[in-house]
Coordinates of C-alpha atoms in Angstrom, one line a residue:
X1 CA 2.5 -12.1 -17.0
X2 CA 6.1 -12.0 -15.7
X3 CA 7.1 -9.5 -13.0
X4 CA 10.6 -8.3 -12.6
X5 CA 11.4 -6.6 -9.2
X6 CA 14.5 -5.3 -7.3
X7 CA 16.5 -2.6 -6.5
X8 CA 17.8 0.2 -8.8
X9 CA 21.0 -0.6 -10.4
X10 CA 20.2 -4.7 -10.2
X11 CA 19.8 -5.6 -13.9
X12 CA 15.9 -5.2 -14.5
X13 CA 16.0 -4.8 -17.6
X14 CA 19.2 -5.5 -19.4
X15 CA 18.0 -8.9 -18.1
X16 CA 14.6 -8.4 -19.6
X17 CA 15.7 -6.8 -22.8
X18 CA 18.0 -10.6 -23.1
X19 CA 16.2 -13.0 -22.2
X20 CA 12.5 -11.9 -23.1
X21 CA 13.2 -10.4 -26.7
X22 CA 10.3 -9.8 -29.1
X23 CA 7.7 -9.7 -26.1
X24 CA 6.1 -6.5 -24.3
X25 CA 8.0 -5.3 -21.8
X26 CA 6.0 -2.7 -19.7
X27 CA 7.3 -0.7 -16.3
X28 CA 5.4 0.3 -13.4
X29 CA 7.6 2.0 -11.0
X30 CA 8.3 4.7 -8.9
X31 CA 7.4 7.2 -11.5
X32 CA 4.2 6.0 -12.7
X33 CA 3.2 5.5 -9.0
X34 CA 4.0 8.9 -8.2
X35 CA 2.0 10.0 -11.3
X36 CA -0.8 8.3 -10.0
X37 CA -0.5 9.3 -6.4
X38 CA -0.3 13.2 -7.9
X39 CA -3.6 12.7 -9.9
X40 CA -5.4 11.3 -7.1
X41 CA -5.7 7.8 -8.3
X42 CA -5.4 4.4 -7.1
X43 CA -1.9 2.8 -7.4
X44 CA -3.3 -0.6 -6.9
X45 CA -6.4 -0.1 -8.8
X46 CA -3.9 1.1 -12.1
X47 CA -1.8 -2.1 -11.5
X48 CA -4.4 -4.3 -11.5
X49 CA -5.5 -2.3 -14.8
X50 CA -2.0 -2.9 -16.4
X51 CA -2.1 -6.8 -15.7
X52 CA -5.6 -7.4 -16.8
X53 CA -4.7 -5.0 -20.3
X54 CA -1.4 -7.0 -20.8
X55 CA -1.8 -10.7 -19.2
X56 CA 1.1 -11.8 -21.3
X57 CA 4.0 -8.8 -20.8
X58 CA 6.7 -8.4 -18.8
X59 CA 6.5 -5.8 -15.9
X60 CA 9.2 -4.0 -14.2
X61 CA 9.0 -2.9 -11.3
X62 CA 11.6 -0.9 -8.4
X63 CA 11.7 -2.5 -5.3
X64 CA 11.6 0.6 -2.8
X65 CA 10.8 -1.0 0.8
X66 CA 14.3 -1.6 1.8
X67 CA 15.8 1.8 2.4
X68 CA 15.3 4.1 4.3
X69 CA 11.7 5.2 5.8
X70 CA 10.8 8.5 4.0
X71 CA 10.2 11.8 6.6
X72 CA 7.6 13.0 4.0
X73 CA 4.1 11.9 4.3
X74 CA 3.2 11.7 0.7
X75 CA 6.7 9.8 -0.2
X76 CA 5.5 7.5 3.0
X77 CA 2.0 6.5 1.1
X78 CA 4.0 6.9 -2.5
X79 CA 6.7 3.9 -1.2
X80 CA 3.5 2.1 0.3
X81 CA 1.6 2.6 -2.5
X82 CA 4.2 1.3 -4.8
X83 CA 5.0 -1.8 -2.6
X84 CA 1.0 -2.8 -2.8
X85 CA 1.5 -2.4 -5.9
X86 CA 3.7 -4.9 -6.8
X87 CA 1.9 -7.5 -4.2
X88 CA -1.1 -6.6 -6.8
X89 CA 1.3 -7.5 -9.9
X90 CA 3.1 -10.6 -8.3
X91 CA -0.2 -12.1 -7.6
X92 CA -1.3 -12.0 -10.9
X93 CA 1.4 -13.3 -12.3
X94 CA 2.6 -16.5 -13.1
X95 CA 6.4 -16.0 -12.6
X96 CA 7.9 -13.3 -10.3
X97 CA 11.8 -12.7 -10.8
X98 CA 13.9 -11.3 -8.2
X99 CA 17.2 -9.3 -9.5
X100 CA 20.1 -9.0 -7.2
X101 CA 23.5 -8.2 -8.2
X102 CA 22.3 -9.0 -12.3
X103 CA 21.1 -12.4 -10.8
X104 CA 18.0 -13.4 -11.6
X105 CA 16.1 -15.8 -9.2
X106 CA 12.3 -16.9 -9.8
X107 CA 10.7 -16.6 -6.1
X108 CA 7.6 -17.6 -8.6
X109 CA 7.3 -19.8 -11.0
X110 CA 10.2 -20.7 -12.8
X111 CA 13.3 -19.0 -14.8
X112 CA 12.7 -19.2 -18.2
X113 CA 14.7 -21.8 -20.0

């Protein structure tokens, strides 16, 4: 599996729509966290669901940790939840990319050639 991370607006997935045609390309993001979190499931459980189901996609995935701390309790756990989330997904995957700016850089792994 490949994970894509970073912030919204950074090039997630024009860069995965360029360089990884032809191959599943899944998200799991603030929505389907929040989906989760509404329905009373686990967020980490579901992601660890996702990566076993698909083992060779590409997930995309919203970095959220970085802003501002939400005043709401349930957008607290939901950012949380989101950010263990992706720990979950970068583990079990064998290359994590990190868009900035519409730069890709593997902090796993390595850029595909």
């Amino acid at each position: 599996m490949i994970l894509i991370t970073g912030g919204l607006g950074s090039g997630r997935h024009e860069y995965a729509r360029r360089v990884f045609r032809g191959r599943e390309v899944l998200e799991f993001g603030p929505a389907q966290a929040k989906e989760i979190l509404e329905s009373g499931g686990d967020v980490g459980q579901e992601a660890g669901k996702l990566a076993a189901a698909h083992p060779e996609a590409v997930v995309i995935t919203q970095e959220v940790g970085c802003g501002i701390v939400p005043v709401d309790a349930f957008d607290r756990a939901w950012r949380e939840a989101l950010g263990r989330a992706a720990c979950c997904l970068a583990e079990k995957s064998g290359t994590v990319i990190l868009m900035n700016c519409g730069i890709a850089q593997a902090i796993k792994g390595r850029l595909p050639e």
